[in-house]
Each structure stands twice: as C-alpha cells, then as structure tokens.
C-alpha cells in the first residue's frame, strides 16, 4: 500500500510532503520495523517510489517505509533555512510512532538514502546511534574525500579534502549556493556535519550496522571507497559493495535491493 500526503511539522512550522509504503500484509501481533528512506538533492518524497521497485521490495522485507521531504537541505539544521535534521531525526520518528505500532528496538530501525540522501543517512545514523541501528548508504555525496590514512593524521586534522576544493569542478553554481545555505561560508564542513568526526565519536559496540555501496562508474566512487576504509580502520561494523553502475536510479534500485538483502542476512545472524 502507498500513502501520499502532507503532515504539519512543528519543527519546520509548515506542511511538508511525506509518503509511506507498507507491504500488503504486516504482522498483527508484533511491532513493526521501520525504514526512513531519504531522497537526493534534486528529488522529493516520491522519488524512490516513482523510480525504484521499493513497493515490491517491501513484500520481501516487510516493514514500514517512510519517505520524507527535505528540499535541498543536506539533512542539516541549515545556516539559512529550516531545521531539517531535527525534523528527520527527532520529530518524524515520534510522528510515525503515534500512527503505527513501531518497534522501539534500534535494530528494527533503518535509515536509507542515495547521493545527498546517502550523506543524510550516514549523518543521522551516526548522530543518533541510540535510535538507528542500521544505515544503508548508496553513492553517498560525502562532500569530502577522506583520502589519507588516519594513522598519518592527528585527530584535529580529520577533515579530509576541502569541501570547496572537492566541489569546485564537479558541481554547478546552484549546488554551491545550496551548500552555503546548509553549512555557511566556511572552507571546511562544521564538525557536526563531518561524517568522519561523527564516526570516530561512536564506540564500535554502540555504532549502527553500516552498509555502503557505490557504482563502479559513479564519479563519487573514490570518495566512497576512502570513506569505507576510514570507517573500517575505526573498527565500526561496516560492509562495502561495488557493482557496475552510474550515479542514477537504475543503480540505486539495485543497491536498495542488495542493501535490504544484507539487512535480512544481518537479522538471521542475530537469531
């Protein structure tokens, strides 16, 4: 079943788009698992439904799939804009809990995304390991390329390649404006938005299970490879996979199927 509509957010102080996908049958006597699925920079709350087979995947991995709307915010409390991080990570889960009989176990909570949504999934999952037990991030727009081994850097230099230098020749002027609106004018990302800083602040025993994937012809491949290596060196529970594919929906659709299959395997190991 697919539900499309809007909800009023007290955090955003406005109506905002939302879509929810559920399998045809959900368990009646056990709490539901839930996945928050985040769109990319040019997308909206219906992008995953319109461009992937998520409704079919919901039958294989039954849970509540929630698709929020965050505009071009990079899932941040924006410097010039709205507090989308607080909306996604705090208000929205409370709203879903009121509507559905959602499990309160973090291992039953997933946060999923591709591109800008992949960045958002990692940021939200690493900042709220108490709530999100699983992160699925595909072709993440990491905004920085963590290309130096941590052993070669003091922790205060864990900033990676400069955001501005990395993006200078890769993105449009509009995206640079989006970044300024989200993060401000500084050369580097603020620490609260720097994924490596967030990762090293989480104890491996408390960290979410992380699934990273990227297409072999994706321009963000190198950055995703380096980020996986850094997470692995920190001892976090991370799986990384590469397959043929570009930065496009046909690859994201495959990655979603693969990521949910990975999640099902994780569940079987725990039983």
CSV table of C-alpha atoms in Angstrom, one decimal:
chain,number,residue,atom,x,y,z
A,1,UNK,CA,0.0,0.0,0.0
A,2,UNK,CA,1.2,3.5,-0.8
A,3,UNK,CA,0.0,6.6,1.1
A,4,UNK,CA,0.9,10.1,-0.2
A,5,UNK,CA,0.2,13.3,1.5
A,6,UNK,CA,1.5,16.1,3.8
A,7,UNK,CA,2.0,16.5,7.5
A,8,UNK,CA,2.4,19.6,9.6
A,9,UNK,CA,5.8,19.8,11.3
A,10,UNK,CA,6.2,21.9,14.4
A,11,UNK,CA,9.9,22.0,13.8
A,12,UNK,CA,9.6,23.3,10.3
A,13,UNK,CA,6.5,25.3,11.1
A,14,UNK,CA,4.8,24.2,7.8
A,15,UNK,CA,3.2,21.4,5.9
A,16,UNK,CA,5.7,19.0,4.3
A,17,UNK,CA,5.4,16.2,1.9
A,18,UNK,CA,5.5,12.6,3.0
A,19,UNK,CA,4.9,9.1,1.5
A,20,UNK,CA,4.6,5.8,3.2
A,21,UNK,CA,4.8,2.3,1.7
A,22,UNK,CA,3.7,-0.8,3.5
A,23,UNK,CA,3.6,-4.4,2.4
A,24,UNK,CA,0.2,-5.9,1.7
A,25,UNK,CA,0.3,-7.8,5.0
A,26,UNK,CA,2.0,-6.7,8.2
A,27,UNK,CA,2.3,-8.7,11.4
A,28,UNK,CA,-0.7,-8.1,13.7
A,29,UNK,CA,0.8,-9.2,17.0
A,30,UNK,CA,4.4,-7.8,16.8
A,31,UNK,CA,5.7,-4.2,16.5
A,32,UNK,CA,6.6,-3.1,13.0
A,33,UNK,CA,10.1,-2.4,11.8
A,34,UNK,CA,10.6,0.9,10.0
A,35,UNK,CA,12.9,2.3,7.3
A,36,UNK,CA,13.3,6.1,6.7
A,37,UNK,CA,14.3,6.4,3.1
A,38,UNK,CA,15.9,9.8,2.1
A,39,UNK,CA,15.9,11.4,-1.3
A,40,UNK,CA,18.7,13.1,-3.2
A,41,UNK,CA,19.4,16.7,-4.0
A,42,UNK,CA,17.0,17.0,-6.9
A,43,UNK,CA,14.4,14.7,-5.5
A,44,UNK,CA,11.4,14.7,-3.2
A,45,UNK,CA,9.4,12.4,-1.0
A,46,UNK,CA,8.0,10.5,-4.0
A,47,UNK,CA,11.3,9.9,-5.9
A,48,UNK,CA,12.1,6.5,-4.5
A,49,UNK,CA,8.5,5.3,-5.1
A,50,UNK,CA,8.5,6.6,-8.7
A,51,UNK,CA,11.9,5.4,-9.7
A,52,UNK,CA,12.5,2.1,-7.9
A,53,UNK,CA,10.8,-1.2,-7.1
A,54,UNK,CA,10.5,-0.4,-3.4
A,55,UNK,CA,6.9,-1.5,-3.3
A,56,UNK,CA,8.0,-4.9,-4.4
A,57,UNK,CA,10.9,-5.0,-2.1
A,58,UNK,CA,8.5,-4.2,0.8
A,59,UNK,CA,7.0,-7.6,0.3
A,60,UNK,CA,10.4,-9.3,0.6
A,61,UNK,CA,11.5,-7.2,3.6
A,62,UNK,CA,8.2,-6.3,5.3
A,63,UNK,CA,8.3,-3.1,7.3
A,64,UNK,CA,7.0,0.5,7.2
A,65,UNK,CA,8.9,2.6,4.6
A,66,UNK,CA,8.8,6.3,5.3
A,67,UNK,CA,9.8,8.8,2.6
A,68,UNK,CA,10.1,12.4,4.0
A,69,UNK,CA,10.8,15.7,2.1
A,70,UNK,CA,13.7,17.9,3.0
A,71,UNK,CA,14.2,20.1,-0.2
A,72,UNK,CA,17.9,20.7,-0.9
A,73,UNK,CA,19.0,20.9,2.8
A,74,UNK,CA,21.6,18.2,3.0
A,75,UNK,CA,19.6,16.9,6.0
A,76,UNK,CA,21.0,19.7,8.2
A,77,UNK,CA,19.8,22.4,10.6
A,78,UNK,CA,20.5,24.9,7.9
A,79,UNK,CA,22.5,28.1,8.4
A,80,UNK,CA,20.0,29.8,6.2
A,81,UNK,CA,16.8,27.8,6.1
A,82,UNK,CA,15.0,25.2,8.2
A,83,UNK,CA,15.9,22.6,10.8
A,84,UNK,CA,15.6,19.5,8.7
A,85,UNK,CA,18.0,17.4,10.8
A,86,UNK,CA,15.8,17.9,13.9
A,87,UNK,CA,12.7,17.1,11.8
A,88,UNK,CA,14.1,13.8,10.4
A,89,UNK,CA,15.9,12.5,13.5
A,90,UNK,CA,13.5,13.5,16.2
A,91,UNK,CA,10.1,14.8,15.2
A,92,UNK,CA,9.4,12.4,12.3
A,93,UNK,CA,10.1,9.2,14.3
A,94,UNK,CA,7.8,10.4,17.1
A,95,UNK,CA,5.1,11.1,14.5
A,96,UNK,CA,5.4,7.7,12.9
A,97,UNK,CA,5.3,6.1,16.4
A,98,UNK,CA,2.0,7.7,17.0
A,99,UNK,CA,0.5,6.3,13.8
A,100,UNK,CA,1.9,2.9,13.6
A,101,UNK,CA,2.8,0.2,16.1
A,102,UNK,CA,6.6,0.7,15.5
A,103,UNK,CA,9.2,-1.4,17.4
A,104,UNK,CA,11.2,0.5,20.0
A,105,UNK,CA,14.3,-1.6,19.3
A,106,UNK,CA,17.0,0.2,17.4
A,107,UNK,CA,17.9,-2.9,15.4
A,108,UNK,CA,14.4,-2.6,13.9
A,109,UNK,CA,15.1,1.0,12.7
A,110,UNK,CA,16.8,1.6,9.3
A,111,UNK,CA,17.8,4.9,7.7
A,112,UNK,CA,18.5,4.6,4.0
A,113,UNK,CA,19.5,7.1,1.2
A,114,UNK,CA,21.3,7.7,-2.0
A,115,UNK,CA,23.5,10.6,-3.0
A,116,UNK,CA,22.5,13.6,-0.8
A,117,UNK,CA,20.3,11.1,0.9
A,118,UNK,CA,23.3,8.8,1.5
A,119,UNK,CA,25.0,11.6,3.2
A,120,UNK,CA,21.9,12.2,5.3
A,121,UNK,CA,21.5,8.6,6.2
A,122,UNK,CA,25.1,8.5,7.5
A,123,UNK,CA,24.8,11.7,9.4
A,124,UNK,CA,21.5,10.9,11.0
A,125,UNK,CA,22.6,7.3,11.8
A,126,UNK,CA,25.9,8.3,13.3
A,127,UNK,CA,24.5,11.2,15.3
A,128,UNK,CA,21.6,9.0,16.7
A,129,UNK,CA,23.0,5.5,17.2
A,130,UNK,CA,20.6,5.2,20.1
A,131,UNK,CA,17.7,5.1,17.6
A,132,UNK,CA,19.0,4.0,14.2
A,133,UNK,CA,20.5,0.5,14.3
A,134,UNK,CA,21.2,0.2,10.6
A,135,UNK,CA,22.5,2.6,7.9
A,136,UNK,CA,22.2,1.9,4.2
A,137,UNK,CA,24.0,4.5,2.2
A,138,UNK,CA,24.3,4.3,-1.6
A,139,UNK,CA,26.7,6.5,-3.7
A,140,UNK,CA,26.8,9.0,-0.8
A,141,UNK,CA,27.6,12.6,-1.6
A,142,UNK,CA,30.1,12.7,1.2
A,143,UNK,CA,31.1,16.3,0.4
A,144,UNK,CA,34.7,15.5,1.3
A,145,UNK,CA,37.2,12.8,0.2
A,146,UNK,CA,38.8,11.2,3.2
A,147,UNK,CA,41.8,10.1,1.2
A,148,UNK,CA,44.6,9.9,3.8
A,149,UNK,CA,45.0,7.1,6.3
A,150,UNK,CA,44.0,8.1,9.8
A,151,UNK,CA,47.3,6.9,11.1
A,152,UNK,CA,49.0,9.7,9.1
A,153,UNK,CA,46.8,12.4,10.6
A,154,UNK,CA,46.2,13.8,14.1
A,155,UNK,CA,42.6,13.8,15.0
A,156,UNK,CA,42.3,17.5,14.8
A,157,UNK,CA,43.1,17.2,11.0
A,158,UNK,CA,40.4,14.6,10.2
A,159,UNK,CA,38.7,17.0,7.8
A,160,UNK,CA,39.5,15.3,4.5
A,161,UNK,CA,40.0,17.2,1.3
A,162,UNK,CA,38.5,20.7,1.4
A,163,UNK,CA,34.8,20.7,0.6
A,164,UNK,CA,35.2,23.8,-1.6
A,165,UNK,CA,38.2,22.3,-3.5
A,166,UNK,CA,36.5,19.0,-4.0
A,167,UNK,CA,33.3,20.5,-5.3
A,168,UNK,CA,34.9,23.3,-7.4
A,169,UNK,CA,34.9,21.4,-10.7
A,170,UNK,CA,32.2,18.9,-10.0
A,171,UNK,CA,29.0,20.8,-9.3
A,172,UNK,CA,27.0,23.7,-10.5
A,173,UNK,CA,26.9,27.2,-9.0
A,174,UNK,CA,23.4,26.3,-7.7
A,175,UNK,CA,24.8,23.5,-5.7
A,176,UNK,CA,27.4,25.8,-4.2
A,177,UNK,CA,24.6,28.1,-3.2
A,178,UNK,CA,22.8,25.1,-1.6
A,179,UNK,CA,26.0,24.3,0.4
A,180,UNK,CA,26.3,27.8,1.7
A,181,UNK,CA,22.6,27.8,2.7
A,182,UNK,CA,23.1,24.5,4.5
A,183,UNK,CA,26.6,24.9,6.1
A,184,UNK,CA,27.6,28.5,5.8
A,185,UNK,CA,30.6,30.1,4.1
A,186,UNK,CA,33.4,28.3,5.9
A,187,UNK,CA,36.0,26.4,3.9
A,188,UNK,CA,35.5,23.1,5.8
A,189,UNK,CA,32.4,21.4,6.9
A,190,UNK,CA,31.4,22.1,10.5
A,191,UNK,CA,32.4,19.2,12.8
A,192,UNK,CA,28.8,18.3,13.5
A,193,UNK,CA,28.4,17.7,9.7
A,194,UNK,CA,31.7,16.0,9.2
A,195,UNK,CA,31.0,12.3,8.9
A,196,UNK,CA,34.4,11.1,10.0
A,197,UNK,CA,34.2,13.2,13.1
A,198,UNK,CA,30.9,11.7,13.8
A,199,UNK,CA,32.1,8.2,13.2
A,200,UNK,CA,35.1,8.4,15.5
A,201,UNK,CA,32.8,9.7,18.3
A,202,UNK,CA,30.8,6.5,18.3
A,203,UNK,CA,32.1,3.4,20.1
A,204,UNK,CA,32.1,0.4,17.8
A,205,UNK,CA,29.9,-1.5,20.2
A,206,UNK,CA,27.3,1.2,20.0
A,207,UNK,CA,27.5,2.0,16.4
A,208,UNK,CA,24.8,1.2,13.8
A,209,UNK,CA,25.5,-1.6,11.3
A,210,UNK,CA,26.5,0.2,8.2
A,211,UNK,CA,26.1,-0.9,4.6
A,212,UNK,CA,27.8,1.2,1.9
A,213,UNK,CA,27.6,0.7,-1.8
A,214,UNK,CA,28.7,2.6,-4.9
A,215,UNK,CA,28.6,2.0,-8.7
A,216,UNK,CA,31.9,1.4,-10.5
A,217,UNK,CA,31.2,4.3,-12.9
A,218,UNK,CA,30.0,6.7,-10.3
A,219,UNK,CA,32.0,9.9,-10.0
A,220,UNK,CA,31.8,9.6,-6.2
A,221,UNK,CA,33.4,6.1,-6.2
A,222,UNK,CA,36.8,7.2,-4.9
A,223,UNK,CA,35.3,9.2,-2.0
A,224,UNK,CA,33.1,6.3,-1.0
A,225,UNK,CA,36.0,3.8,-1.2
A,226,UNK,CA,38.1,6.0,1.0
A,227,UNK,CA,35.3,6.6,3.5
A,228,UNK,CA,34.8,2.9,3.8
A,229,UNK,CA,38.5,2.4,4.5
A,230,UNK,CA,38.3,5.0,7.3
A,231,UNK,CA,35.3,3.5,8.9
A,232,UNK,CA,36.9,0.1,8.8
A,233,UNK,CA,40.1,1.4,10.4
A,234,UNK,CA,37.9,2.8,13.3
A,235,UNK,CA,36.6,-0.7,13.9
A,236,UNK,CA,33.0,0.2,13.0
A,237,UNK,CA,30.7,-2.6,11.7
A,238,UNK,CA,30.7,-1.7,8.0
A,239,UNK,CA,30.1,-3.6,4.8
A,240,UNK,CA,31.0,-2.2,1.4
A,241,UNK,CA,30.0,-3.4,-2.0
A,242,UNK,CA,30.6,-2.2,-5.6
A,243,UNK,CA,28.8,-3.1,-8.7
A,244,UNK,CA,28.5,-1.9,-12.3
A,245,UNK,CA,26.5,1.3,-12.3
A,246,UNK,CA,26.4,5.1,-12.6
A,247,UNK,CA,25.0,7.8,-10.3
A,248,UNK,CA,21.5,7.1,-11.5
A,249,UNK,CA,18.2,5.4,-10.5
A,250,UNK,CA,18.9,2.1,-12.2
A,251,UNK,CA,21.9,1.6,-9.9
A,252,UNK,CA,20.1,3.0,-6.8
A,253,UNK,CA,17.3,0.5,-7.4
A,254,UNK,CA,19.7,-2.4,-7.4
A,255,UNK,CA,21.6,-1.1,-4.4
A,256,UNK,CA,18.4,-0.8,-2.4
A,257,UNK,CA,17.6,-4.5,-3.2
A,258,UNK,CA,21.1,-5.5,-2.3
A,259,UNK,CA,21.0,-3.4,0.9
A,260,UNK,CA,17.8,-4.9,2.1
A,261,UNK,CA,19.1,-8.4,1.4
A,262,UNK,CA,22.1,-7.5,3.5
A,263,UNK,CA,19.7,-6.4,6.3
A,264,UNK,CA,17.8,-9.7,6.1
A,265,UNK,CA,21.1,-11.6,6.5
A,266,UNK,CA,22.1,-9.4,9.5
A,267,UNK,CA,18.8,-10.4,11.1
A,268,UNK,CA,19.3,-14.1,10.6
A,269,UNK,CA,22.7,-13.9,12.2
A,270,UNK,CA,21.1,-12.5,15.4
A,271,UNK,CA,18.5,-15.2,15.7
